[in-house]
């Protein structure tokens, strides 16, 4: 079988057909000939033929530089030589049998040593064990979260990429079949497709092809038996396929590098990845097997295959996530009993009756939910969502009062000192209506007439004088203070409580495992209420806070007016300023949010200072403007905030990053620069700073040159006031990764799952709950692979890796 001869003949004939334009083979004829002759020369045993062959100088051809007639003559010469060669008796031309196929194309495989290391060392070996991955490259992959070749494992199936030397119809076992020889400079291998003569027609000589399948022995030689195959249009096959995978990239990693590597990885190892899902679950949910899903996700046969693969992988992410959060909840609630807080109708009644308003129906419902939780000995673990101004603080204060009435301490934690002060003053205001203030010290108030004993509230912030701070801390430790308001850090690090039983966490997206375990180390297992004003779509809430029960205040107190919202063009800036000035003249106050500068806090601060100077120098020289940005000290920020709250400053200029979660009912104007660059939820948060009083409020959004998506957002925020609806839109427009702006939210890194896919999320959650009920610790042998996978994803006892 004149394999090499045949392939060269076909190429030369093709070249002739194409008019001697050196276009028959990729890379040019010279290169091909050089490679071909190297193999051919070893096959020619007759010395006469060999010397004629040498005279053709195929190993050093100059076809590229020949003229067209010269090319024609030369090709004719070779072709006639080839036909002679083909007719030679076998003893003169020995066609070498292809080299062993194990491995068929060694250069594309990790070395044997490396493979053994992988097999022995598990899939969690570093990706540097892959050929072609340097430490520097590995570092870049690490940044993408790719650290190990855990997708990999050794397989019996082989995948090679090779040239087609020859493919033809043949009869095997009396049936029309296809036989081909493929290979490259490292060797050749035979491929047969039994009972399928059609493949032959699809495999042109010298085409690049990927062959994937089992290697057997046939006729004493290694052979691929009816493998999967795919023609590659280009040598850079993995880069040009129609369904090319797109990998997330970090600086310095080129898409091609990643794709090439992934292709290798997927080809060689996907088949052997164990499926960690219990098969009964997999069948019930109609999920693909994992190895199949991995391959199809990377190099799908078609759209359907791709979608099915993604569905399986997305399910895995959400399922593992749900198992993790359920485990966390279980750990929090079952491992250590908390303190049941009995109902306290008398003080609660006094408090509620003293309010200058009725609780809304939503507030009442949520308060009931809280009280029911507090009565139990398993500690509460609840998320309270409610728009800015929906009245969360009032409800939380009622719960803190119940804790105090039971003889326990309660803590109210907020992210910033400004907010701590504001809460302190709000809570004190509420309590002074309910009872009688009998003591007023620095950062401390005491009330009678609410409990059967005096009730003491303290504010603990860093700004406090050292001696005073220590004094308050000491009194907290002695149990003299019932309700402590402060920032997270202060409460966790420095304060020894005497009997903490309820923690309210405000305006924070996550009260993590770390914070909880810090409290536990102090010997407490308090009820925890996390409050957020960021409306979180249900899917996201289940994902982020699946370990928390959900309560929602979905109703604003009556009489609140919608904030009139308008998107303005750059040329309308002056009229925006004029409008703001009119409001100030009428005694109202205004916020101006500086343009978003992303580089760094320092640059951001500089930009804010420049904007502040421009505004106070050129635009409002007659008005008193305040400025706050992230580089100011807490004391400086505080001072400005106080001035703004007291009305001393009519206009507050602020960077977007600074928490302006303050309550200034007299503020009626919010002006946001570069508004198109903020997400809907953030714009809604800005807008929530106004409209807190009885006056009509306004939100003006300036956008220089919004992108299409920016324009869509501005259109939406103009029309929609409802925070939950906006959150859903935000999720749709931005995707969950950016929903909160940054990773700090603890948002899990989902690669496949879309949080907008509610049905899949619900399925994953249902299945996780079902499994969790059967085998909470995943102790059954059948669940061992799953337990391992869970441990891998949720590293370090509960924090998502
Ligand atoms: P949140 O913490 O959800 O932003 P707050 O509890 O601070 O909201 O309430 C915002 C304002 O609304 C406060 O001035 C509060 O006294 C007032 N408020 C709370 N509940 C009601 C209600 N049911 N009716 C009228 N005003 C209310
Ligand atoms: Mg609030």
CSV table of N, CA, C and O and ligand atoms in Angstrom, one decimal, residues 387-389 391-393 419 422-423 426 506-507 531 533 661 663 689 692, ligand 2:
chain,number,residue,atom,x,y,z
A,387,UNK,N,-36.7,48.6,51.1
A,387,UNK,CA,-36.2,49.8,50.5
A,387,UNK,C,-35.7,50.8,51.5
A,387,UNK,O,-36.2,50.8,52.7
A,388,UNK,N,-34.9,51.6,51.1
A,388,UNK,CA,-34.5,52.8,52.0
A,388,UNK,C,-35.8,53.5,52.4
A,388,UNK,O,-36.6,53.8,51.6
A,389,UNK,N,-35.9,53.7,53.7
A,389,UNK,CA,-37.1,54.4,54.2
A,389,UNK,C,-38.3,53.6,54.4
A,389,UNK,O,-39.4,54.1,54.7
A,391,UNK,N,-38.7,51.5,56.7
A,391,UNK,CA,-39.0,51.3,58.1
A,391,UNK,C,-38.4,50.1,58.8
A,391,UNK,O,-38.9,49.5,59.7
A,392,UNK,N,-37.2,49.7,58.3
A,392,UNK,CA,-36.5,48.6,58.9
A,392,UNK,C,-36.0,48.9,60.3
A,392,UNK,O,-36.1,48.0,61.2
A,393,UNK,N,-35.5,50.1,60.5
A,393,UNK,CA,-34.9,50.4,61.8
A,393,UNK,C,-35.9,50.3,62.9
A,393,UNK,O,-35.6,49.8,64.0
A,419,UNK,N,-23.1,56.3,60.0
A,419,UNK,CA,-24.4,55.6,60.1
A,419,UNK,C,-24.6,55.1,61.5
A,419,UNK,O,-25.8,55.1,62.0
A,422,UNK,N,-26.0,58.0,63.3
A,422,UNK,CA,-27.4,58.3,62.8
A,422,UNK,C,-28.4,57.3,63.5
A,422,UNK,O,-29.4,57.7,63.9
A,423,UNK,N,-28.0,56.0,63.5
A,423,UNK,CA,-28.8,55.0,64.1
A,423,UNK,C,-29.0,55.3,65.6
A,423,UNK,O,-30.1,55.2,66.2
A,426,UNK,N,-31.4,58.1,65.9
A,426,UNK,CA,-32.8,57.6,65.6
A,426,UNK,C,-33.4,56.7,66.7
A,426,UNK,O,-34.5,56.9,67.1
A,506,UNK,N,-26.9,46.0,59.8
A,506,UNK,CA,-27.6,46.9,58.9
A,506,UNK,C,-26.7,47.2,57.7
A,506,UNK,O,-25.5,47.4,57.8
A,507,UNK,N,-27.4,47.3,56.5
A,507,UNK,CA,-26.7,47.8,55.3
A,507,UNK,C,-25.5,47.1,54.9
A,507,UNK,O,-24.5,47.6,54.4
A,531,UNK,N,-29.9,43.2,57.7
A,531,UNK,CA,-30.9,44.1,57.0
A,531,UNK,C,-30.2,44.7,55.7
A,531,UNK,O,-29.0,45.0,55.8
A,533,UNK,N,-30.9,47.4,52.3
A,533,UNK,CA,-31.8,48.2,51.5
A,533,UNK,C,-31.7,48.0,50.0
A,533,UNK,O,-32.4,48.5,49.2
A,661,UNK,N,-25.4,57.0,53.2
A,661,UNK,CA,-26.7,56.4,53.7
A,661,UNK,C,-27.3,57.2,54.9
A,661,UNK,O,-27.7,56.6,55.9
A,663,UNK,N,-29.8,60.1,56.6
A,663,UNK,CA,-31.2,60.5,56.5
A,663,UNK,C,-31.3,62.0,56.7
A,663,UNK,O,-31.2,62.5,57.8
A,689,UNK,N,-31.6,58.7,48.7
A,689,UNK,CA,-31.1,59.7,49.7
A,689,UNK,C,-32.0,60.9,49.7
A,689,UNK,O,-32.0,61.7,50.7
A,692,UNK,N,-37.2,61.7,51.4
A,692,UNK,CA,-37.4,61.2,52.7
A,692,UNK,C,-38.3,62.1,53.6
A,692,UNK,O,-38.7,61.7,54.7
B,2,LIG,MG1,-31.9,52.4,57.3
